[in-house]
CSV table of C-alpha atoms in Angstrom, one decimal:
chain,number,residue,atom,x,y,z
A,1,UNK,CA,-84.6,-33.4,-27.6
A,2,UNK,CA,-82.8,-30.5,-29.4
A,3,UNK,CA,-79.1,-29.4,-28.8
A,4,UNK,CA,-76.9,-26.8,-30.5
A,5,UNK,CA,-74.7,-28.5,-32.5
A,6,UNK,CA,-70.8,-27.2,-33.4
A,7,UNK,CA,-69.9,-29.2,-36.1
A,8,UNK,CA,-65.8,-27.5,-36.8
A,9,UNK,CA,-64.2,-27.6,-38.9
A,10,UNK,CA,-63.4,-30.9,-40.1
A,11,UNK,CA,-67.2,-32.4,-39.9
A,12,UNK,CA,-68.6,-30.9,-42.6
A,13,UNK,CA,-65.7,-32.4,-45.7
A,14,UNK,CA,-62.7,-34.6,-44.4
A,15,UNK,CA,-65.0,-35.9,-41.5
A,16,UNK,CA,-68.2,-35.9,-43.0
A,17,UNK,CA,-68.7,-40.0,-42.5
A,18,UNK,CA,-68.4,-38.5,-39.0
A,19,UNK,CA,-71.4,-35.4,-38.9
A,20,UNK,CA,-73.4,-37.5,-41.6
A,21,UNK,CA,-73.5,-40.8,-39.1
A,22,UNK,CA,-74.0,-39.0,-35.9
A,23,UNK,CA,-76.9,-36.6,-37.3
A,24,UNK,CA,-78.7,-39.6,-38.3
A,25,UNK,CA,-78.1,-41.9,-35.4
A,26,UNK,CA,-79.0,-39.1,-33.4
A,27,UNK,CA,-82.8,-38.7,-35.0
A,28,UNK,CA,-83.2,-42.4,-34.5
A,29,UNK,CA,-82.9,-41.6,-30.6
A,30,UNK,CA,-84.8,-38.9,-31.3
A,31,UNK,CA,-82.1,-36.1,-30.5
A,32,UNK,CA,-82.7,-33.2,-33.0
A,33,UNK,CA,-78.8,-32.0,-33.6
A,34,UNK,CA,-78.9,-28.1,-34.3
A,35,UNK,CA,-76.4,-26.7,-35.5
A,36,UNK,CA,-75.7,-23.5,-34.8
A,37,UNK,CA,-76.4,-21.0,-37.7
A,38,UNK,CA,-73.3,-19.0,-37.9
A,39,UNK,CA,-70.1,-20.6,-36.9
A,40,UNK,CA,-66.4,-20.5,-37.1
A,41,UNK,CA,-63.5,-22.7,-36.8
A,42,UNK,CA,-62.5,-22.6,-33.1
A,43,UNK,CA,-58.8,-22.5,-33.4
A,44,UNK,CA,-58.3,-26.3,-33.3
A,45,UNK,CA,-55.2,-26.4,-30.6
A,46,UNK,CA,-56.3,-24.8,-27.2
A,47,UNK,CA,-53.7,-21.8,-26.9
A,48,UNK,CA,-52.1,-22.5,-24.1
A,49,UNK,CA,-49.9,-19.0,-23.7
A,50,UNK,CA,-51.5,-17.5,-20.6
A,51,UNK,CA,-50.4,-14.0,-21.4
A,52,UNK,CA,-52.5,-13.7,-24.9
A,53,UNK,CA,-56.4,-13.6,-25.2
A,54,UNK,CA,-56.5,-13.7,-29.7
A,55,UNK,CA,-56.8,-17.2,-29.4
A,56,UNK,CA,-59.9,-16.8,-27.1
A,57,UNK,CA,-61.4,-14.8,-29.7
A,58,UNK,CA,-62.9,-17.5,-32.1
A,59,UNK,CA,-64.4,-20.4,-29.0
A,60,UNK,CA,-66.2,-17.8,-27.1
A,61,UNK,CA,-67.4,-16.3,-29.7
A,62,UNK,CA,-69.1,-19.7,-30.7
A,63,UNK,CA,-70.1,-20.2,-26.9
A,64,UNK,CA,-71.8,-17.2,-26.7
A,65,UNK,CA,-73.6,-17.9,-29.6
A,66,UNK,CA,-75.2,-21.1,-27.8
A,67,UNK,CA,-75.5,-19.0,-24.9
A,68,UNK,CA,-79.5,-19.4,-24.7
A,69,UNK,CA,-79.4,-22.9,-24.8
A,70,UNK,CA,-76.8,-23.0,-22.0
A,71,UNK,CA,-75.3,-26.2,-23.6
A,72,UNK,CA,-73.4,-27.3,-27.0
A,73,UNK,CA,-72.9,-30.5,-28.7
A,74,UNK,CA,-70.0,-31.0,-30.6
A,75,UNK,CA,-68.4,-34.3,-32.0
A,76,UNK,CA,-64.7,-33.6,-32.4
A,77,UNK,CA,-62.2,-33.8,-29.7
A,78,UNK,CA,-60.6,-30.7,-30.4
A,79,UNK,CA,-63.6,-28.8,-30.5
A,80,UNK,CA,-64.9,-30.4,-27.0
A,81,UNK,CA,-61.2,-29.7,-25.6
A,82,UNK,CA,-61.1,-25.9,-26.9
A,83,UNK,CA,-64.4,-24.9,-26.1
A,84,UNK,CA,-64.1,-26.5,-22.9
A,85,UNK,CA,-60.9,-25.1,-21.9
A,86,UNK,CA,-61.9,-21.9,-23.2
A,87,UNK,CA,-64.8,-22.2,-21.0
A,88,UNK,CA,-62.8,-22.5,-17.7
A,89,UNK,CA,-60.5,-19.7,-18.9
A,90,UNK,CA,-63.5,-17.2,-19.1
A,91,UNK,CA,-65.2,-18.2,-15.7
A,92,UNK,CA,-61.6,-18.1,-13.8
A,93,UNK,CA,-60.1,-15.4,-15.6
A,94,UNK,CA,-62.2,-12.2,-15.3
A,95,UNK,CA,-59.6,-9.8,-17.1
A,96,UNK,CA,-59.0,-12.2,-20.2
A,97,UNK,CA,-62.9,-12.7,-20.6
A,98,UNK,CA,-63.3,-9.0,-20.1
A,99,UNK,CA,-60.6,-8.3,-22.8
A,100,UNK,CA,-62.1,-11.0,-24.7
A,101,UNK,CA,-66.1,-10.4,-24.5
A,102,UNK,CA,-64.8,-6.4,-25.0
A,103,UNK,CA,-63.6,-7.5,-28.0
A,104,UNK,CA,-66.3,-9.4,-29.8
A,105,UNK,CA,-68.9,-7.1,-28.5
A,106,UNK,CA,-71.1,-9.6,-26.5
A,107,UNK,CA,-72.1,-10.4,-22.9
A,108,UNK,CA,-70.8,-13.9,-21.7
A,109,UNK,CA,-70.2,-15.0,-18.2
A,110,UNK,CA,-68.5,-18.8,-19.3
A,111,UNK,CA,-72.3,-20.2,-18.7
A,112,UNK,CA,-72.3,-22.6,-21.6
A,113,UNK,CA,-71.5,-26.7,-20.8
A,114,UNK,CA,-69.6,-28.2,-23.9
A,115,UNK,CA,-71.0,-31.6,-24.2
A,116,UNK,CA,-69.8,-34.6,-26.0
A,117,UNK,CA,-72.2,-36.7,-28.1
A,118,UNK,CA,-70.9,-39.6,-26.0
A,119,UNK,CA,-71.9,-37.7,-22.7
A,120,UNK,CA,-75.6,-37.0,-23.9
A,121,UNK,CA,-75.7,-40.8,-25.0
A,122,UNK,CA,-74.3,-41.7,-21.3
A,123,UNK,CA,-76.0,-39.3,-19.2
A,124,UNK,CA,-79.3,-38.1,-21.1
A,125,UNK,CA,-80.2,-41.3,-23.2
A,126,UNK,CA,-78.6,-43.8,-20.6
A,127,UNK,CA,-76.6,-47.2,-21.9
A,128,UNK,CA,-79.1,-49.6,-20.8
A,129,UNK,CA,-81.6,-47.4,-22.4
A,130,UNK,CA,-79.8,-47.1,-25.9
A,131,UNK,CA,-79.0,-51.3,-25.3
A,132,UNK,CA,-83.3,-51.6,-25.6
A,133,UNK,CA,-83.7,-49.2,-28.8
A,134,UNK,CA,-80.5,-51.1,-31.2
A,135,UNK,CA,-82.5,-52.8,-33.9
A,136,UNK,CA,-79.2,-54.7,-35.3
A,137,UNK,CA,-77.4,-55.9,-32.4
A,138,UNK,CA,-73.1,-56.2,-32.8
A,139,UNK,CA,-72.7,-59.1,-30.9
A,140,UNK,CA,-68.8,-60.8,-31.5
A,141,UNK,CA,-67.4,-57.8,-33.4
A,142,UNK,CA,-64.2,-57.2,-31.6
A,143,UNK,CA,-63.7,-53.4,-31.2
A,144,UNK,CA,-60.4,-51.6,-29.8
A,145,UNK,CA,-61.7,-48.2,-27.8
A,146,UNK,CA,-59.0,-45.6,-28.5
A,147,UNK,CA,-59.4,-42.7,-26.6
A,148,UNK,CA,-56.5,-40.4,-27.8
A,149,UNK,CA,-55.5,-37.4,-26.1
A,150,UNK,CA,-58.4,-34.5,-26.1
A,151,UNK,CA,-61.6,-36.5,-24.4
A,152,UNK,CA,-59.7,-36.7,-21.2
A,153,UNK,CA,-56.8,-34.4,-20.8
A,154,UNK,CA,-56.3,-32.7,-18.9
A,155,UNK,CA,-58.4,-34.4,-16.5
A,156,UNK,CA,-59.4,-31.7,-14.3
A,157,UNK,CA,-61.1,-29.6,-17.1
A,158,UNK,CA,-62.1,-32.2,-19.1
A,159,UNK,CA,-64.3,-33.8,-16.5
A,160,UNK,CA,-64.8,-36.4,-19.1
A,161,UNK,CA,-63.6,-39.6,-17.6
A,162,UNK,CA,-60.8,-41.6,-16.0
A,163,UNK,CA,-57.3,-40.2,-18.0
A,164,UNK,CA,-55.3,-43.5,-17.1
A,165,UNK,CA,-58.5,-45.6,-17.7
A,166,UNK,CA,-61.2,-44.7,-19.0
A,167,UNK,CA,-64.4,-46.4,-19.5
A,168,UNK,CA,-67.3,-44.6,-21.3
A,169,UNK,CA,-66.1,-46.1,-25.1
A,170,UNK,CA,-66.5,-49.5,-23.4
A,171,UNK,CA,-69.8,-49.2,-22.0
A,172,UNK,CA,-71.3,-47.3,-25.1
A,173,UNK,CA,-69.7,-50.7,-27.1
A,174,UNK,CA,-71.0,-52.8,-24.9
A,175,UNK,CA,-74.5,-51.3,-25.2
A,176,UNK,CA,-74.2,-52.0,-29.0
A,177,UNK,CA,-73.8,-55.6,-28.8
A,178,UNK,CA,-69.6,-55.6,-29.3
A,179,UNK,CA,-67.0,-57.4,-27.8
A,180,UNK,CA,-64.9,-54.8,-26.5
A,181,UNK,CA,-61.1,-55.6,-27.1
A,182,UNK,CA,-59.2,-54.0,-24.1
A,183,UNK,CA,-55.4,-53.0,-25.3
A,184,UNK,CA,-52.9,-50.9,-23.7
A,185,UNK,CA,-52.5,-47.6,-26.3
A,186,UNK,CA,-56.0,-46.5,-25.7
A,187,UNK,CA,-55.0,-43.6,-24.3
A,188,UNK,CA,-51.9,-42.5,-26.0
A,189,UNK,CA,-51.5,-40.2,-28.5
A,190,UNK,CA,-51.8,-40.6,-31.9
A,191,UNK,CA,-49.1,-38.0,-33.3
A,192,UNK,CA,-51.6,-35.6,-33.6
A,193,UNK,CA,-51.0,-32.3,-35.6
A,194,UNK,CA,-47.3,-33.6,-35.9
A,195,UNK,CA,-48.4,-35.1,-39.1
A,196,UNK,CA,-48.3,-31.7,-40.5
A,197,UNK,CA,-44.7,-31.3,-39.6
A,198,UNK,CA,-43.6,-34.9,-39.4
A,199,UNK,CA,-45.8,-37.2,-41.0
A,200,UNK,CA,-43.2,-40.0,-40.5
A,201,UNK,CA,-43.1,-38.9,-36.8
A,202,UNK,CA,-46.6,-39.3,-36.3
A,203,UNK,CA,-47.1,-42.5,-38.2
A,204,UNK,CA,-44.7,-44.5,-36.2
A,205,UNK,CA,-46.9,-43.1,-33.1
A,206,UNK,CA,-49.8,-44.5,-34.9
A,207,UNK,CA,-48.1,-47.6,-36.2
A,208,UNK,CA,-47.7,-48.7,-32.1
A,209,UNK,CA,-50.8,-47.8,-31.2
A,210,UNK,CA,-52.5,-50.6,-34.2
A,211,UNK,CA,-50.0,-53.2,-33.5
A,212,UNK,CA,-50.9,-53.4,-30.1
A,213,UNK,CA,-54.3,-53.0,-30.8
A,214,UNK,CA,-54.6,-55.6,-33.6
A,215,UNK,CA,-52.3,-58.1,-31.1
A,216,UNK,CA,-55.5,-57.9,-28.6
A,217,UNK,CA,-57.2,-59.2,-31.1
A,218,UNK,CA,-58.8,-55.8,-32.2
A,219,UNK,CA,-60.4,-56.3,-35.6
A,220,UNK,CA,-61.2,-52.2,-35.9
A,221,UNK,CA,-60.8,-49.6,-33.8
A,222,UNK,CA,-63.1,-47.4,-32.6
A,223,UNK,CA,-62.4,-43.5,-32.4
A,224,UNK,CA,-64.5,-40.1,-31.8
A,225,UNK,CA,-61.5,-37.5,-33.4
A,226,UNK,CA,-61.1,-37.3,-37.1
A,227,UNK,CA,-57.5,-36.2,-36.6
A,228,UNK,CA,-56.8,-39.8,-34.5
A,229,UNK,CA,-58.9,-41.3,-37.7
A,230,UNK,CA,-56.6,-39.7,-40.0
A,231,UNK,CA,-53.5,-40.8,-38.4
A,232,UNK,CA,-54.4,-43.7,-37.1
A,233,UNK,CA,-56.5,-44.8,-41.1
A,234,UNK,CA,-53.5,-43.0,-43.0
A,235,UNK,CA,-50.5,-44.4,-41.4
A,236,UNK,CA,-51.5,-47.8,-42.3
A,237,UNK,CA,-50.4,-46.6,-45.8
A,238,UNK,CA,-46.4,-45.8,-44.3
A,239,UNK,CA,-45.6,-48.8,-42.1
A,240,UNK,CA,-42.5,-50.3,-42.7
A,241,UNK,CA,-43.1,-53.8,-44.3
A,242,UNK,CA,-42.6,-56.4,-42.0
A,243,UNK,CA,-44.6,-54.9,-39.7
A,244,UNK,CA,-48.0,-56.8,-41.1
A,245,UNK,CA,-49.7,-57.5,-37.7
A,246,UNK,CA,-50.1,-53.9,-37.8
A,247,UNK,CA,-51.8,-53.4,-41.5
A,248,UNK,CA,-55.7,-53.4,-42.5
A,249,UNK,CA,-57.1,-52.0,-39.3
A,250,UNK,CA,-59.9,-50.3,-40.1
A,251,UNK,CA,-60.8,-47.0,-38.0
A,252,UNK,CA,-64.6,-46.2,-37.6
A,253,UNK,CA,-65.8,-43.4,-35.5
A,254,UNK,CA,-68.2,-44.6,-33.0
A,255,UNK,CA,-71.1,-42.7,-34.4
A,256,UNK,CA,-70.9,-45.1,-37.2
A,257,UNK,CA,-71.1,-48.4,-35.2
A,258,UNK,CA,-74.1,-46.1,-34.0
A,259,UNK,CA,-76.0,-45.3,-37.0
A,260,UNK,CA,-75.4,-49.6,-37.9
A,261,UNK,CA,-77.3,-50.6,-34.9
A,262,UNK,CA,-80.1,-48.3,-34.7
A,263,UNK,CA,-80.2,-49.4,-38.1
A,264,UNK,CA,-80.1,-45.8,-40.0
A,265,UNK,CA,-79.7,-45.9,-43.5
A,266,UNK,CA,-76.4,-47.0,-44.7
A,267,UNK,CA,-75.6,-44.0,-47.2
A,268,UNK,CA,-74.8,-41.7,-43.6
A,269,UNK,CA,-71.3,-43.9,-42.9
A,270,UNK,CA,-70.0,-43.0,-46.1
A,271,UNK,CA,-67.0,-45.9,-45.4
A,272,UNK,CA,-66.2,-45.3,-49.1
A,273,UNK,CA,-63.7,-41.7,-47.9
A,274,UNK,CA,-61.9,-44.7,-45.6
A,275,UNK,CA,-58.3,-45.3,-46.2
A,276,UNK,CA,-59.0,-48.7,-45.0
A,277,UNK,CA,-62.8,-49.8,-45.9
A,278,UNK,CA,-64.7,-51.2,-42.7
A,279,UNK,CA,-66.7,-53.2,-45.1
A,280,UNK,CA,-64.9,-56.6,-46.1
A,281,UNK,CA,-64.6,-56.6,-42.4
A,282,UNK,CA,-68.0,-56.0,-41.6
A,283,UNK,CA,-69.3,-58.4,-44.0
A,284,UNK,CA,-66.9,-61.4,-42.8
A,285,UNK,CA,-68.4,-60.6,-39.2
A,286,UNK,CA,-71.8,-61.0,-40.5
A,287,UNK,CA,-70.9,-63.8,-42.3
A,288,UNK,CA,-69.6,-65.3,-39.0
A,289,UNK,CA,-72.7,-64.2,-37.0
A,290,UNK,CA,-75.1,-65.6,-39.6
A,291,UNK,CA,-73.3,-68.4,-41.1
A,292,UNK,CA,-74.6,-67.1,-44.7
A,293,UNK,CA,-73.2,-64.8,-46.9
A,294,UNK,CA,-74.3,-61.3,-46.4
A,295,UNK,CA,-73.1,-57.9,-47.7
A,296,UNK,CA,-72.4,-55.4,-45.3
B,1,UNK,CA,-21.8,-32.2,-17.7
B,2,UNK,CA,-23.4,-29.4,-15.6
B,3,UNK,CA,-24.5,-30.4,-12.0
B,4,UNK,CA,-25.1,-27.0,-10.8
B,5,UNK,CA,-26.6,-23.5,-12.0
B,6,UNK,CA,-24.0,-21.2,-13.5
B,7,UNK,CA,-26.4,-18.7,-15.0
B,8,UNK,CA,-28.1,-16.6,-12.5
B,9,UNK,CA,-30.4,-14.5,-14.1
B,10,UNK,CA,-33.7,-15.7,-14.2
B,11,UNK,CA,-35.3,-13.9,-17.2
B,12,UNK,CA,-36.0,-16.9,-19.4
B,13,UNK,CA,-37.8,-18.7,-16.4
B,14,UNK,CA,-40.0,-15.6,-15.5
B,15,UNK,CA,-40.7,-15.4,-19.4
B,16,UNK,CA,-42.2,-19.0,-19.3
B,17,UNK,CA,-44.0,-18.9,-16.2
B,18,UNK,CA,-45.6,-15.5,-17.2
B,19,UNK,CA,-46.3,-17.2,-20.7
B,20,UNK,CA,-47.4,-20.4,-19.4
B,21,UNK,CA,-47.8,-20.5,-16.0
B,22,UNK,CA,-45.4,-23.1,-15.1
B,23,UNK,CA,-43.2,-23.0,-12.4
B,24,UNK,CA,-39.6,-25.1,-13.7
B,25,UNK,CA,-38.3,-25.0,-10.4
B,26,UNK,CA,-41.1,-27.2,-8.9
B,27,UNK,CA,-39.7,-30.1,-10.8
B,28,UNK,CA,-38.1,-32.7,-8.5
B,29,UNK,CA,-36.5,-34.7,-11.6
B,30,UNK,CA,-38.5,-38.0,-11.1
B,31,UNK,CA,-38.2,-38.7,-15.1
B,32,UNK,CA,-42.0,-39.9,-15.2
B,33,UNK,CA,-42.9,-37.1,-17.6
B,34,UNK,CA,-40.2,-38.5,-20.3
B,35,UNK,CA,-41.4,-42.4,-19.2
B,36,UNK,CA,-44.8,-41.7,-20.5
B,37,UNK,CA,-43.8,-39.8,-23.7
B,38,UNK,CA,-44.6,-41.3,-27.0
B,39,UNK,CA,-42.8,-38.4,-28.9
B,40,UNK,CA,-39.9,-39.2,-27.1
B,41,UNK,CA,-38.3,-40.9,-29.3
B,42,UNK,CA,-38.2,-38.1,-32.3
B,43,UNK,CA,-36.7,-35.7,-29.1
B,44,UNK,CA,-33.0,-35.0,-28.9
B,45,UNK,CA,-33.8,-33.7,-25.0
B,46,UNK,CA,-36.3,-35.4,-22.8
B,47,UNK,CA,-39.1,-33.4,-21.7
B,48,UNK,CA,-37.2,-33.9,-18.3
B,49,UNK,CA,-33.7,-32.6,-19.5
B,50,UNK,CA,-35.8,-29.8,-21.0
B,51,UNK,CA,-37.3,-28.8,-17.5
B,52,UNK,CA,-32.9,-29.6,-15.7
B,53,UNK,CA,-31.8,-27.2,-18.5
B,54,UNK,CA,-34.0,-24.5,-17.7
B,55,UNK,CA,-33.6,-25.1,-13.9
B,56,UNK,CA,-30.0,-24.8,-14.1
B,57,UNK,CA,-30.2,-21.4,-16.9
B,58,UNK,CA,-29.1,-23.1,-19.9
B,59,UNK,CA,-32.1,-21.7,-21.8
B,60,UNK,CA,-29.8,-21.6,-25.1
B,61,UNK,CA,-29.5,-25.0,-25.5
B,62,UNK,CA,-33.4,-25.8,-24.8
B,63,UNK,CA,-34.1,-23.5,-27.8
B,64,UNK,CA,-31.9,-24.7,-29.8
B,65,UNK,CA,-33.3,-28.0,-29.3
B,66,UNK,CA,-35.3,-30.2,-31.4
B,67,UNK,CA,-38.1,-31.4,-28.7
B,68,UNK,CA,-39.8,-28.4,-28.4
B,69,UNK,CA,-41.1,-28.9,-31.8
B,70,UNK,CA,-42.0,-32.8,-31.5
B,71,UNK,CA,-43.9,-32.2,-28.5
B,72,UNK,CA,-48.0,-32.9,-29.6
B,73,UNK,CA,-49.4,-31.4,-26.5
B,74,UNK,CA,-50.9,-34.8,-25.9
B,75,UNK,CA,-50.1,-33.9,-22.1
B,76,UNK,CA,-49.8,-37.1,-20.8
B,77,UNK,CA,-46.6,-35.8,-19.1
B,78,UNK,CA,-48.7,-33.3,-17.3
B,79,UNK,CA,-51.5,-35.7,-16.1
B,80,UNK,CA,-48.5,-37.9,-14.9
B,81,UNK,CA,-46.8,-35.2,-13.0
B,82,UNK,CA,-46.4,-35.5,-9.0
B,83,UNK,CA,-45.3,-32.0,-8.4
B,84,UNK,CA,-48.1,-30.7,-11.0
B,85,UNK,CA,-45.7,-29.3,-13.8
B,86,UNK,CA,-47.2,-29.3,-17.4
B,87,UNK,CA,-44.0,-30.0,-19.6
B,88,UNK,CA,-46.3,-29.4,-22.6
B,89,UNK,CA,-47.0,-25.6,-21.6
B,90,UNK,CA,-43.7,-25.3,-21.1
B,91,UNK,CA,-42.7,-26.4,-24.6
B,92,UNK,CA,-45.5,-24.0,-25.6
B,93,UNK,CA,-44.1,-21.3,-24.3
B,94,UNK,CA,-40.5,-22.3,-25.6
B,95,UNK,CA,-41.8,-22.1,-29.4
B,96,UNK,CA,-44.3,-18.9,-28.1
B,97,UNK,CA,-40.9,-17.3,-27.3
B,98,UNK,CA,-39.3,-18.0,-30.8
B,99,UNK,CA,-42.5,-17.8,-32.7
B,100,UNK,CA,-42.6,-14.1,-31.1
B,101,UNK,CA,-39.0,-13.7,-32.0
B,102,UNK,CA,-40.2,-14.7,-36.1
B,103,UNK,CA,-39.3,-18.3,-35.8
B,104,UNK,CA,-41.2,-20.2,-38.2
B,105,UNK,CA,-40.5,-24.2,-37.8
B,106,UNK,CA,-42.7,-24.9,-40.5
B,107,UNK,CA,-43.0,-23.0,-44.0
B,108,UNK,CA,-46.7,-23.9,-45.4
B,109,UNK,CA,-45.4,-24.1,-49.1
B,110,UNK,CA,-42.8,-26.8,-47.6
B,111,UNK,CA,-45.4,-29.1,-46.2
B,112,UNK,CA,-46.4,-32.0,-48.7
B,113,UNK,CA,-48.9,-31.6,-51.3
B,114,UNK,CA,-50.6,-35.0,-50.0
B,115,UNK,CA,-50.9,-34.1,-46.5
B,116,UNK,CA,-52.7,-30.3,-47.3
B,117,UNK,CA,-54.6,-32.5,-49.4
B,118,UNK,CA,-55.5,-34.8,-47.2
B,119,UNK,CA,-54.9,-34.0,-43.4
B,120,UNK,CA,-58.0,-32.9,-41.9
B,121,UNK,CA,-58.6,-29.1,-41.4
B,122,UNK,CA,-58.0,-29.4,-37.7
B,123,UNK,CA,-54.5,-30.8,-38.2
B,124,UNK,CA,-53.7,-28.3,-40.4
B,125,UNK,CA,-54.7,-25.2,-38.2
B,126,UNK,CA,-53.8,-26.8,-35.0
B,127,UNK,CA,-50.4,-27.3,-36.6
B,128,UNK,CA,-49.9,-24.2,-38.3
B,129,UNK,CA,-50.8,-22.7,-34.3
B,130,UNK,CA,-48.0,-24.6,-33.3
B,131,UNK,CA,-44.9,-24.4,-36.2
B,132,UNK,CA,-46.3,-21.2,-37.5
B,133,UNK,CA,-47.9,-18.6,-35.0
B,134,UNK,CA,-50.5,-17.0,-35.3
């Protein structure tokens, strides 16, 4: 299978463990990720003024260029939230997607489904399917699903899944082998872009959300946004001491946990750009599973 | 304490709801918008006092307020709301109206060398969006 692919952004430097690990787990299922040959940032936050059409300009722009497809992967929740929003704006909105389309000098009538690389695993490769083709099973790993904001909100454009309670992270960890570690903050926010403004503010988001992942008995969480990565990796350096239960989390994207399974080559995880390196973790799992010392 | 609307000109809540689309006066005050906050705590208003304030015309004070710049569009307030009010457009459309007025809340040389270093591009622009304009 081959799918346009809109990287953002992020995927191609800060996020790049992210692009790298998806791209090859993806091969390994046989899904040929595309990406599109001329792209732009899509504005990151969805601009939610109703009155302006500028910050329109930049997703459709990149949805029209997927146009003959009709369909376009991405990997990043802000991308899959702005594209998608974008999306509903154009095919509800005939005046802004006039001004907009008017402006960028292309035809496009909103016919372009934003898909999430957890959707196409879900709906196009099928859970019990992908189950049969892991190669390197992660049976006992204990793995906190956080969700964040952007997958599932709001729910009625997302279309993504259950916003109070989601389940696809579950079943796609459950697939892989893992024990999935159910917590209460798997849908809260993160801080978000308030780490620009208030790094402190958003760190002490963060810093609730590991502590009462890590009480579960999460030994990493599991995440498909590099800005929740960020926060969520980063703020472990800021939490007030004392708060220990909270430290030494690491924070893999699920692509990743992927890429380990299907058993792609380990140079795609790149866990070396990781405030908190997955890999005296992973290797005291295996050392558990196996009983022998093994490096991860 | 102000129990009932002073201020009768409406030109601040026709400003939001052409902005955002939001309708303040469909709020019935059930708090679970603020309940389910997690920026509440950095807020000097709830997201519910912010939606009373506007109700009752004391726009001044909402702009003036802190909140409106904590708020992380997570929207958890709006997937929570039974009378189908986003508090998160409406903070939008709070800092859209200073923003269009030349309010910056953030000045990019002010904002640590670590985090432009290290924030992920997406953090960075979706932030600037929001504390700079565009």
């Amino acid at each position: 299978m081959r799918i346009p692919y809109f990287p953002g952004c992020t995927l191609h430097s800060k996020a790049r463990n992210f692009d790298a690990s998806a791209r090859a787990a993806a091969l390994a299922l046989d899904i040929v990720m595309e990406e599109l040959p001329e792209w732009t940032c899509c504005g990151a936050a969805f601009p939610m003024a109703a009155d302006s059409a500028m910050g329109l300009v930049a997703p459709t722009r990149i949805l029209a260029s997927a146009k003959e497809a009709g369909k376009l992967l991405t990997l990043c929740s802000f991308c899959y939230n702005t594209l998608k929003r974008t999306n509903r704006v154009l095919t509800t909105d005939a005046e802004r997607r006039r001004k907009v389309t008017t402006f960028i000098e292309e035809e496009y009538e909103g016919t372009v489904r934003t898909v999430h690389l957890l959707e196409v695993l879900r709906d196009e490769v099928g859970f019990e399917a992908l189950a049969k083709r892991v190669t390197k099973r992660l049976d006992g790993l204990k793995l906190a699903p956080y969700y964040g904001c952007l997958l599932l909100r709001p729910a009625d454009e997302m279309e993504f899944d259950d916003p109070e309670r989601p389940s696809i992270l579950e079943n796609f960890l459950e697939s892989l082998g893992c024990q999935v570690v159910d917590f209460p903050h798997k849908t809260e926010c993160c801080g978000s872009f308030v780490a620009v403004s208030s790094p402190e503010t958003a760190a002490a988001c963060s810093a609730r959300i590991l502590e009462t992942a890590t009480k579960c008995g999460a030994e990493m969480l599991v995440v498909s946004c590099p800005l929740c990565q960020y926060n969520l990796d980063r703020a472990q350096r800021a939490v007030p001491v004392g708060r220990t239960r909270a430290r030494q989390v690491p924070v893999v994207y699920f692509t990743q946990l992927l890429a380990l399974a299907l058993g792609c080559d380990e140079a795609c995880l790149h866990f070396d750009v990781h405030a908190v390196d997955p890999r005296p973790r992973l290797s005291a799992w295996l050392d558990r599973k196996s009983g022998a010392t093994v490096t991860a | 304490m102000i129990l009932h609307r002073l201020k009768t000109e409406d030109d601040v809540i026709a400003e939001i709801k052409a902005i955002s689309g939001e309708d303040v006066r469909a709020c019935y005050q059930c708090g679970k918008c603020t309940a389910g906050c997690p920026l509440a705590s950095a807020m000097d208003l709830m997201p519910n006092q912010i939606i009373r304030l506007l109700q009752l015309g004391e726009h001044e004070q909402v702009l003036k307020s802190r909140t409106i710049w904590q708020c992380a569009s997570c929207l958890t307030c709006a997937a929570r709301c039974p009378k189908e009010v986003d508090p998160a457009r409406v903070m939008e459309a709070l800092r859209t109206i200073l923003m269009r007025q030349g309010v910056v809340h953030v000045e990019i040389p002010s904002v640590p060398s670590q985090v432009l270093a290290e924030a992920p591009q997406q953090a960075l622009i979706g932030g600037f969006r929001k504390f700079v304009g565009y």
